[in-house]
Coordinates of C-alpha atoms and ligand atoms in Angstrom, one line a residue:
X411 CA 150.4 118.3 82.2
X412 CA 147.3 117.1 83.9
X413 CA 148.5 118.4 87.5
X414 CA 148.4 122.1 85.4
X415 CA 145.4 121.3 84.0
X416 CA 143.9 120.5 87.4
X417 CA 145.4 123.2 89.3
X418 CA 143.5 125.9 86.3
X419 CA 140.2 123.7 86.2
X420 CA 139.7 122.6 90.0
X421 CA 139.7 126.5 91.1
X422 CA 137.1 127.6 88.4
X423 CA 134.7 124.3 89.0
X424 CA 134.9 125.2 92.8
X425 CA 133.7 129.0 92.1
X426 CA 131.4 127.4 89.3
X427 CA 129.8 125.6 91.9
X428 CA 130.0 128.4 94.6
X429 CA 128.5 130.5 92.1
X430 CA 125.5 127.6 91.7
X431 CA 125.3 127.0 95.8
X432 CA 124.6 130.9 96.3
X433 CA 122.1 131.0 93.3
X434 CA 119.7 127.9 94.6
X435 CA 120.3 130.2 97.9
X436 CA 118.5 133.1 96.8
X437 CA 115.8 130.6 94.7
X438 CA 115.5 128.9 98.0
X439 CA 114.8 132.2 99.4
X440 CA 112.0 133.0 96.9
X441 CA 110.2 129.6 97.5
X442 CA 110.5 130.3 101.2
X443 CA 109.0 133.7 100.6
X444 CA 106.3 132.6 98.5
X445 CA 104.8 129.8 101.2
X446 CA 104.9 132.7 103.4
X447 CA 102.7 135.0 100.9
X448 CA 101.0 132.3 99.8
X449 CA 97.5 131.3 101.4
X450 CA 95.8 128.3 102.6
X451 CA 96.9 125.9 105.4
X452 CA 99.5 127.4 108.6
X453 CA 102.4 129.3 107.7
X454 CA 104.3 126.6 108.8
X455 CA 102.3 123.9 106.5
X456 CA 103.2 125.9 103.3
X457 CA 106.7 126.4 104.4
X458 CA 106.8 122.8 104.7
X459 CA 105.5 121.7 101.8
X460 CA 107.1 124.6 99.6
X461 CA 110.9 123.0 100.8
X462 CA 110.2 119.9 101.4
X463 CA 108.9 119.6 97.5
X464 CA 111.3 118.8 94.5
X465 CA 112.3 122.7 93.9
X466 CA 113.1 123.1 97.4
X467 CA 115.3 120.2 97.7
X468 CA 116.7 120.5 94.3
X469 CA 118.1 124.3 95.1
X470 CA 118.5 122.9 99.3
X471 CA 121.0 119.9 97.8
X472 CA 122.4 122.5 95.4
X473 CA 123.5 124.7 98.5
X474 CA 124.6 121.9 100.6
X475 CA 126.8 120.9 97.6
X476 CA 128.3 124.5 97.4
X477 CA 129.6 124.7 100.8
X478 CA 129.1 121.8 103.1
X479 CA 128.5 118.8 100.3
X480 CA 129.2 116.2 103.5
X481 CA 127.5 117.2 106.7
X482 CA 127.4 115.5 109.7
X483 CA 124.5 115.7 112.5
X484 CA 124.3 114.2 115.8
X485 CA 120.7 113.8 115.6
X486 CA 118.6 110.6 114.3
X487 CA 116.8 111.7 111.7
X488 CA 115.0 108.0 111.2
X489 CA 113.3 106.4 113.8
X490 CA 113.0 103.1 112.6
X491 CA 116.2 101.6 112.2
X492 CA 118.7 101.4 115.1
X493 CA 121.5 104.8 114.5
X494 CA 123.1 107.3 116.5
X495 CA 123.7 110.3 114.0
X496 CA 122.9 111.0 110.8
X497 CA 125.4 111.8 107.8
X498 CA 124.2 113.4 104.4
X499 CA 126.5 112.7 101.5
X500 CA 125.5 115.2 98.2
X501 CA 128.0 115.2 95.7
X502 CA 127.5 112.7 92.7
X503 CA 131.4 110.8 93.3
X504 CA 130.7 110.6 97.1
X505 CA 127.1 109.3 97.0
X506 CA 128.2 106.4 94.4
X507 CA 131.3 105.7 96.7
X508 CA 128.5 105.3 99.7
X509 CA 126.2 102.7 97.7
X510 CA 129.4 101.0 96.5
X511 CA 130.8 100.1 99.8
X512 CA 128.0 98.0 101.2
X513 CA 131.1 96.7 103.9
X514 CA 131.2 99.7 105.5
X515 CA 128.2 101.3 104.9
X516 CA 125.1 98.6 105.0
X517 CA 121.3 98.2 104.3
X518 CA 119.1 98.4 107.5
X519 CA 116.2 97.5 106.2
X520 CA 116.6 93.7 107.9
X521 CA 114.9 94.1 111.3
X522 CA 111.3 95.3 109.5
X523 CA 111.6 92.9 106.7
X524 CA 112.0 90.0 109.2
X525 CA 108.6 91.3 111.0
X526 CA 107.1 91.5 107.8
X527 CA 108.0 87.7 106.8
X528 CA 107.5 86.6 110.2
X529 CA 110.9 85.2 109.9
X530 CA 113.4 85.5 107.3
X531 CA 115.0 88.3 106.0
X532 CA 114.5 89.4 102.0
X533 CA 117.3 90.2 99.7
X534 CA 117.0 93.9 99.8
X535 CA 117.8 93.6 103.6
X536 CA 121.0 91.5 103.1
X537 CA 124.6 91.8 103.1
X538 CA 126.7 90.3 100.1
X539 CA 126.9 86.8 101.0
X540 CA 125.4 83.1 100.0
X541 CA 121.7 84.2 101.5
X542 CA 121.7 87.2 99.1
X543 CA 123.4 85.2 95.6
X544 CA 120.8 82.6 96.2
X545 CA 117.9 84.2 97.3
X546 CA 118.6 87.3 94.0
X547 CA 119.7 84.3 91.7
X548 CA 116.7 81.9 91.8
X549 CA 114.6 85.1 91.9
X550 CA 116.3 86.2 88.5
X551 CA 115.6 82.8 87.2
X552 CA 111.9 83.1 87.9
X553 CA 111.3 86.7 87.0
X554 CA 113.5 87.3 83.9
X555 CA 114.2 90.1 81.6
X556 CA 113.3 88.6 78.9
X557 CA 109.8 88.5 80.4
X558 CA 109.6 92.2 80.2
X559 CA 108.7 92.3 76.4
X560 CA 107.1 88.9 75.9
X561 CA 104.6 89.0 78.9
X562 CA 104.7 92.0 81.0
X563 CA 104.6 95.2 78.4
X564 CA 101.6 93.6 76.0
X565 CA 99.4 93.3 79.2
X566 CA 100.3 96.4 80.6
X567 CA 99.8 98.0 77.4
X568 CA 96.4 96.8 76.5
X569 CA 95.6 97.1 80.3
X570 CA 96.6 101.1 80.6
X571 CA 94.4 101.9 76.9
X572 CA 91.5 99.6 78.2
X573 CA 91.5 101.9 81.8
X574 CA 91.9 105.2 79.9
X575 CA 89.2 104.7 77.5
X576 CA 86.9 103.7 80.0
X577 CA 87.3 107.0 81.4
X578 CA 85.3 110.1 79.6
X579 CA 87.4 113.6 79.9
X580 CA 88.6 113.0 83.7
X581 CA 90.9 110.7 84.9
X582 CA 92.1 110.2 88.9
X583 CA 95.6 108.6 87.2
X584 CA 96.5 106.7 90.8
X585 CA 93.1 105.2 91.5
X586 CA 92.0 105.0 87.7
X587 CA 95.3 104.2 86.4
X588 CA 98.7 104.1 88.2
X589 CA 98.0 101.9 90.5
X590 CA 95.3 99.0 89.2
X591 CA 98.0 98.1 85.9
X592 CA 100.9 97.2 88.3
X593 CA 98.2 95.4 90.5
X594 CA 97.1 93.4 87.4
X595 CA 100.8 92.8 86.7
X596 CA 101.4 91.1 89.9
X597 CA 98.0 88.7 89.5
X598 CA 98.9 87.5 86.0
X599 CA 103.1 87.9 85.8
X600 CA 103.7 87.3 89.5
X601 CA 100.7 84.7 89.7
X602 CA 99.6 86.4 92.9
X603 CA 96.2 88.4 92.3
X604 CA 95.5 89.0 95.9
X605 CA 91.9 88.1 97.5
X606 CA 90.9 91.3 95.6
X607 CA 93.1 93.9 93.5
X608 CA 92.3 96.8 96.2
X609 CA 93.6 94.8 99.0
X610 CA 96.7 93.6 97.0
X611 CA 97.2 97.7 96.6
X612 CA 96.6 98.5 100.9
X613 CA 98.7 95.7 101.9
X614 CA 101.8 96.4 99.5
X615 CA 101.2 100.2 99.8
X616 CA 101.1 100.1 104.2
X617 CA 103.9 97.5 103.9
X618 CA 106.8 99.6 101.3
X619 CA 105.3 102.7 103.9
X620 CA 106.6 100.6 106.7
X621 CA 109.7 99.4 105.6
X622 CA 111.0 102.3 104.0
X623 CA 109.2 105.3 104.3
X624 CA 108.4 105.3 108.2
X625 CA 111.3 107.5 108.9
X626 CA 109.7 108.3 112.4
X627 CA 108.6 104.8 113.3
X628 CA 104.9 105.5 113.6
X629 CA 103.5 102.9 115.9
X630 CA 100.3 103.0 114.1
X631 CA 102.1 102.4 110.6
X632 CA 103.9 99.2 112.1
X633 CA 100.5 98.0 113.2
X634 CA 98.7 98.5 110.4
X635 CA 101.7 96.7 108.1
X636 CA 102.0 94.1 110.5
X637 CA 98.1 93.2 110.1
X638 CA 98.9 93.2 106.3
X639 CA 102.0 91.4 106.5
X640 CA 100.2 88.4 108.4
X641 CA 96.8 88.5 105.7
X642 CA 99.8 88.8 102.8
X643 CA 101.6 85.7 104.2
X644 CA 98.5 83.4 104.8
X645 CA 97.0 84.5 101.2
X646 CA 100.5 83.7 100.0
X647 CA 101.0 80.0 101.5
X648 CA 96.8 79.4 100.2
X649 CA 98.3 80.3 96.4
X650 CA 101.5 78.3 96.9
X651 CA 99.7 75.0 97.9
X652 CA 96.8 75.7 95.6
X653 CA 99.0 76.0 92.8
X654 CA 100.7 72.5 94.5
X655 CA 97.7 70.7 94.5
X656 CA 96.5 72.2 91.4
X657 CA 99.4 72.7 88.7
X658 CA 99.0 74.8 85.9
X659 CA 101.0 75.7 82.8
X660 CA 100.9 79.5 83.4
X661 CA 103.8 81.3 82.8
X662 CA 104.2 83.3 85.9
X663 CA 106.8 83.9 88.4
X664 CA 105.0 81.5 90.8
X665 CA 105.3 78.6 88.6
X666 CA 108.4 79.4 87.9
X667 CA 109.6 78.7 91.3
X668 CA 107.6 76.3 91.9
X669 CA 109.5 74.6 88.9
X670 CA 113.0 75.3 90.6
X671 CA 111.5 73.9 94.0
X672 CA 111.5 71.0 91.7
X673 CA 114.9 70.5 90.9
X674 CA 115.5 71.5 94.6
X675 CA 117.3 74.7 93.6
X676 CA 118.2 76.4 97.4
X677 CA 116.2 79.0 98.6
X678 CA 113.2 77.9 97.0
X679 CA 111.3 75.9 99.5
X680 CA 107.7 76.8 100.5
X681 CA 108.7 79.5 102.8
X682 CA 111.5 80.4 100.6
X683 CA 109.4 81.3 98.3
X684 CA 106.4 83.4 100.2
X685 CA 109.5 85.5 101.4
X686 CA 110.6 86.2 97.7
X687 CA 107.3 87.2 96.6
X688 CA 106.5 89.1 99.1
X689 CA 109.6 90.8 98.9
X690 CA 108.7 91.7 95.2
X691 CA 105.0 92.6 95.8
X692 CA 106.2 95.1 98.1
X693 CA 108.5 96.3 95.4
X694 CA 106.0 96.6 92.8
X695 CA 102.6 98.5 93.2
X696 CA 103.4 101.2 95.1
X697 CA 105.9 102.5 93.4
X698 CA 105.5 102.2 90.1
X699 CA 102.0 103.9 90.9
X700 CA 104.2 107.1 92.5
X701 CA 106.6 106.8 89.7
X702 CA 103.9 107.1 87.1
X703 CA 102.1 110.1 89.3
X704 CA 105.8 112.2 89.7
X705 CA 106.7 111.9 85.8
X706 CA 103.0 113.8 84.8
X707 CA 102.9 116.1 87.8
X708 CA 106.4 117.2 86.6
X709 CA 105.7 117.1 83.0
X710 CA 102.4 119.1 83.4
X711 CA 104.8 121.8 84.9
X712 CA 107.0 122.1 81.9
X713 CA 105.0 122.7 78.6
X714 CA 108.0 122.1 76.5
X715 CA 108.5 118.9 78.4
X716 CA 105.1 117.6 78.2
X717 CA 104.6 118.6 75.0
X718 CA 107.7 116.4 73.5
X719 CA 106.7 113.8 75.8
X720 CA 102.8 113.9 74.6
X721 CA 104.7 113.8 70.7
X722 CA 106.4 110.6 71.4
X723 CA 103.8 109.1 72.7
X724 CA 101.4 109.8 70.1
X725 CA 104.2 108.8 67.1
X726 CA 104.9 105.5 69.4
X727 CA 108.4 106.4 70.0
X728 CA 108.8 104.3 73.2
X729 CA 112.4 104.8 73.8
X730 CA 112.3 109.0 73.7
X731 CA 108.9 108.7 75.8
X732 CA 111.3 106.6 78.3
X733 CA 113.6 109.5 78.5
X734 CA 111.2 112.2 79.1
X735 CA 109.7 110.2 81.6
X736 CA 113.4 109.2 83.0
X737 CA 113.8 112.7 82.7
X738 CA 110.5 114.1 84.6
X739 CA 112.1 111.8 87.5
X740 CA 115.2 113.1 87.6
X741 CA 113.6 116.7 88.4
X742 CA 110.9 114.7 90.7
X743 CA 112.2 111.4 92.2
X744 CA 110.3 108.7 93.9
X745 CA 112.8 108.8 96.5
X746 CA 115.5 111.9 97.0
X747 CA 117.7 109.3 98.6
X748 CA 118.9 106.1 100.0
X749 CA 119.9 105.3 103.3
X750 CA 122.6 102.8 104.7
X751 CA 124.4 102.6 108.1
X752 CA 128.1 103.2 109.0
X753 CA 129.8 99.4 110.0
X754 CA 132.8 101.3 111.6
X755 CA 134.4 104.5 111.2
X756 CA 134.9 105.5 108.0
X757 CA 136.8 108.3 105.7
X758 CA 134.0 109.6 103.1
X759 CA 136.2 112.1 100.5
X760 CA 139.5 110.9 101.6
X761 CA 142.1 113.3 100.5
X762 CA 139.6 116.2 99.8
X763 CA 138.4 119.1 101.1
X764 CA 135.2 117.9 102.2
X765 CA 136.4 114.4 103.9
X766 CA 134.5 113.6 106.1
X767 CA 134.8 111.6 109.0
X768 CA 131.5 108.9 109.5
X769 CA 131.6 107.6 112.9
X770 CA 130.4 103.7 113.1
X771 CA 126.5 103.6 113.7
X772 CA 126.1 106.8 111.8
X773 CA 122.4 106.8 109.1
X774 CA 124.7 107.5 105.6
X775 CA 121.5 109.5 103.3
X776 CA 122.8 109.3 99.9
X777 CA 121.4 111.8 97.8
X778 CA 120.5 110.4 94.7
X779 CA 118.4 113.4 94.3
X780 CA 121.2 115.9 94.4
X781 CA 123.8 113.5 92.7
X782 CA 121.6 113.5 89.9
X783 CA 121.7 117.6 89.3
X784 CA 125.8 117.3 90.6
X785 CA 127.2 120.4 88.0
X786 CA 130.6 119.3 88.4
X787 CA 130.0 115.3 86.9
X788 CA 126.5 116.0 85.3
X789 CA 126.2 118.5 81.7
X790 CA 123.8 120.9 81.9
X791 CA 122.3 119.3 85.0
X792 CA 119.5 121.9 85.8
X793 CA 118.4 121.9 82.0
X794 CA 115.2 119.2 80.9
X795 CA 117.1 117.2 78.4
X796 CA 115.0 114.1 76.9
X797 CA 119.0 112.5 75.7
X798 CA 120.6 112.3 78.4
X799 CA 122.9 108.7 78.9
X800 CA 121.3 106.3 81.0
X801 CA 124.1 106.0 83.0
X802 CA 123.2 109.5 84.6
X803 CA 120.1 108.7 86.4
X804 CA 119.9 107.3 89.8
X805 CA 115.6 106.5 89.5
X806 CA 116.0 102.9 90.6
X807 CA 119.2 102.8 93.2
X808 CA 122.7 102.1 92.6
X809 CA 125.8 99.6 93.3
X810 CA 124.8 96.0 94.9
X811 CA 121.3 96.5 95.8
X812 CA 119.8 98.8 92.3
X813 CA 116.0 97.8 91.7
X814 CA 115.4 94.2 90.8
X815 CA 112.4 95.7 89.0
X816 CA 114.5 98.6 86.7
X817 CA 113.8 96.8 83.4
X818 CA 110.2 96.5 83.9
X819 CA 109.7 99.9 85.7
X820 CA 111.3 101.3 82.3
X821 CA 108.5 99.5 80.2
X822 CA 105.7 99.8 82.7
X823 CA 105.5 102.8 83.9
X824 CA 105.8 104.2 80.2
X825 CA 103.1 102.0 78.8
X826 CA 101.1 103.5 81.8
X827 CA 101.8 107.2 81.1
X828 CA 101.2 106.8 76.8
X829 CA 97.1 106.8 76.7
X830 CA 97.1 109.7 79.2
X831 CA 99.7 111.4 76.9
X832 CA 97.8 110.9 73.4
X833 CA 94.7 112.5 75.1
X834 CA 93.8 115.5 73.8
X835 CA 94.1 119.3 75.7
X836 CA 95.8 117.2 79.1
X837 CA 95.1 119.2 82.2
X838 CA 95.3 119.8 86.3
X839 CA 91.8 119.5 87.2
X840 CA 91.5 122.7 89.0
X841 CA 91.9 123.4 92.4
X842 CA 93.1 120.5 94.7
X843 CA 92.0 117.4 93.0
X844 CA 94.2 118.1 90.2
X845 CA 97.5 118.5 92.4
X846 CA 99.2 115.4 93.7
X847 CA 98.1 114.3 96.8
X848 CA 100.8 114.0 99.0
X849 CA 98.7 113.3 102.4
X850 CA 101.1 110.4 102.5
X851 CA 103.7 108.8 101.2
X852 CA 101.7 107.3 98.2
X853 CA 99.5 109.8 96.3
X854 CA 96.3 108.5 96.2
X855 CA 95.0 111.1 93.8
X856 CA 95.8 113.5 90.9
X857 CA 92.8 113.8 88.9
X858 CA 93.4 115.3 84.9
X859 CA 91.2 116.4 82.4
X860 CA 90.8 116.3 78.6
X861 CA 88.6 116.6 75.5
X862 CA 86.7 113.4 75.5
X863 CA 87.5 111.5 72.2
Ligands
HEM1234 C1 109.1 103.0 89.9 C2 109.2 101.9 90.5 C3 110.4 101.6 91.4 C4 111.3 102.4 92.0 C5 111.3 103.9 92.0 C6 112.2 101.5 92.7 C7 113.3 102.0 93.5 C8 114.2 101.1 94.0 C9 115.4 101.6 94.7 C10 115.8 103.0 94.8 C11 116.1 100.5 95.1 C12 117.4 100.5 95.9 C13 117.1 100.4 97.4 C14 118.3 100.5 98.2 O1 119.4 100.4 97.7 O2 118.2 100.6 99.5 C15 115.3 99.3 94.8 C16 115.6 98.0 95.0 C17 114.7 97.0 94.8 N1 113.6 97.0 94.1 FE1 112.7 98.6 93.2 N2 111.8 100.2 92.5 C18 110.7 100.2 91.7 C19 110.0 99.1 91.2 C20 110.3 97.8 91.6 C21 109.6 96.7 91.1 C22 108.5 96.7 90.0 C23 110.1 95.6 91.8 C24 109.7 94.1 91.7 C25 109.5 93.5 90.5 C26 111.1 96.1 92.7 C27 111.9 95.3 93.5 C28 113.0 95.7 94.1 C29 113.9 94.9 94.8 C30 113.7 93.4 95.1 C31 115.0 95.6 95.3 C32 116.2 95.1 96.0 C33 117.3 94.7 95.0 C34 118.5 94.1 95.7 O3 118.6 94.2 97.0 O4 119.3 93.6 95.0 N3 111.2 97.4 92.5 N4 114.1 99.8 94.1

């Protein structure tokens, strides 16, 4: 019964999806043709930024998904991490089938992360093994989820009103916002302020730049991370003996290691420890800034959208502001996709029509982005739907390595985003300044206006 089933449903999904691939085509099209129309900057510059946004990709996935949903190219894309071809996975089973297999298809990330810690690689860099269970269990020990309501959402809470209000009908959300409530998160719930809060944000922003985001391995990137890196790990060995010499009943991650140093839990020696943290500072700021920036610039594109989200904020429903805000993402991610390298030759698709053959050393980009708007596995996937299951969004990673941070990216960045919702007549500042700056990696301004209270 199920083999008739399948041979009626498999040829209408696969002319569902043609149908899908030749639409985002002809949207593609008109995106193309409006850069070209369009004015300011080169040709080429609008082109660029008109596909390489979230539309473009979106409807550019939604092709690739159509007709060629496992491509293979004999080019290296990135730069920075040793590969000799690059693969690009798109459909939703494939992509979790990549991040699943960390055997054959590992993290890179190693090489960068020992330069950054002078030494020692960090968790995220890591195969499965005993250096990844100890390093990811002592750190789950220190930073737990139970932390995530008791300490970290009150303080980011108060935090993101006490920002907004100091503000008077104009807000620039990263510098004003976005990015100074994670940095106060990592000085009091980390225990690791920084000399000053705007160096805590250069050195973590240069250093995730470096590590992940330096597709073309930019020699002036590595130098500038690597000057960070050094300042990061001598102002992170001052903290760790200060807080030696000088004890203190804080509750913080800090202390908390320091406390499993005590009962001489492995991993968690001095250095052990300055490689953790580091790790997680890197995690933090950056992106939970550009996570908080995506979910308005998306929202303020969908009036339906923001207006639901700008209602559950100002009725305190946390968990439906959470789904808009997953939601936003989902149309807008912090990261279209994930990367991983090919151990050997391996079979993605076996028995399939689009198998695919990934020859050992090949860069694996798993499109979270396009597994998230995958028609055949996801309902209604190009719809804005504020109930969708958790289970469909890929915002934080999947398989071994998914975000150490997830449960507090889902309180923060929400807590973050509610002031700026309950203000009244929310706005794009016009021209420019109110579009997200996207000069680099990390947008480092969106500026919004409102009705001063
Ligand atoms: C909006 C904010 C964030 C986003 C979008 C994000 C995204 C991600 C993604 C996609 C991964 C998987 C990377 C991969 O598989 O190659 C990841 C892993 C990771 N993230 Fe986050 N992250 C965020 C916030 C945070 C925060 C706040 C922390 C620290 C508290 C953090 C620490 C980590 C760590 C340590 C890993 C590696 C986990 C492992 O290897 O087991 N992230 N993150």
């Amino acid at each position: 019964m199920a083999i008739i089933a399948n041979l009626i449903t498999a040829p209408l999904q696969a002319i569902f999806s043609w149908a899908n691939g030749l639409w985002s085509l002809v949207r593609l099209i008109g995106i193309g043709l409006s850069a070209l129309a369009g004015s300011g900057g080169t040709v080429k510059t609008r082109l660029i930024a008109k596909v390489a946004g979230p539309d473009g990709q979106r409807y550019g996935f939604s092709v690739l998904r159509a007709f060629i949903p496992n491509i293979l190219i004999s080019r290296s894309l990135v730069k920075c991490y040793e590969n000799n071809g690059t693969a690009i996975v798109t459909r939703r089973e494939d992509v979790l089938d990549v991040l699943n297999r960390n055997d054959e298809f590992e993290v890179v990330y190693g090489p960068r992360m020992r330069n950054i810690t002078d030494g020692e690689n960090f968790f995220l860099g890591m195969q499965p093994g005993w250096p990844y269970t100890r390093d990811t269990s002592a750190m789950r020990l220190a930073a737990r989820a139970s932390d995530v309501a008791k300490i970290i959402l009150p303080r980011a809470t108060a935090k993101a009103e006490e920002l907004v209000a100091a503000q008077n009908g104009s807000i620039d959300l990263p510098k004003d916002l976005s990015l100074r409530v994670p940095a106060d998160m990592v000085g009091h719930y980390f225990g690791t302020p920084g000399p000053s809060e705007p160096e805590m944000i250069e050195w973590t922003t240069i250093m995730f730049w470096y590590l992940f985001a330096d597709l073309s391995a930019d020699p002036d990137i590595e130098k500038q991370a690597l000057t960070a890196a050094a300042a990061g790990r001598a102002y992170l060995d001052g903290v760790i003996s200060e807080h030696k010499a000088n004890p203190t009943d804080d509750e913080n991650v800090l202390n908390r290691c320091l406390a499993l140093q005590s009962a001489a839990t492995p991993g968690m020696d001095d250095l052990g420890i300055r490689n953790n943290l580091i790790g997680l500072l890197i995690g933090a700021i950056p992106t939970i800034s550009k996570a908080s920036v995506l979910a308005i610039d998306e929202l303020l594109r969908r009036p339906d959208a923001l207006a639901g989200a700008q209602k559950a904020a100002r009725e305190d429903d946390d968990a439906l502001l959470c789904q808009y805000i997953l939601e936003a993402l989902r149309f807008n991610p912090h990261q279209p996709l994930i990367y991983r390298r090919a151990t050997r030759d391996a079979v993605i698709a076996r028995s399939t029509l689009r198998q695919r053959k990934i020859p050992k050393g090949t860069m694996v980009f798993a499109a979270t982005f396009s597994a998230a708007f995958d028609t055949l596995e996801v309902p209604d996937a190009s719809s804005f739907l504020a109930d969708r299951p958790r289970e469909t969004y890929l915002t934080w990673g999947y398989g071994m390595h998914a975000c150490f941070g997830a449960a507090i990216n889902l309180a923060i960045i929400p807590a973050i985003l509610k002031p700026v919702l309950k203000l009244k007549n929310l706005q794009r500042a016009p021209g420019p300044e109110g579009q997200m700056d996207i000069s680099t990696p990390f947008p480092k301004q969106m500026v919004l206006h409102y009705d001063a209270p």
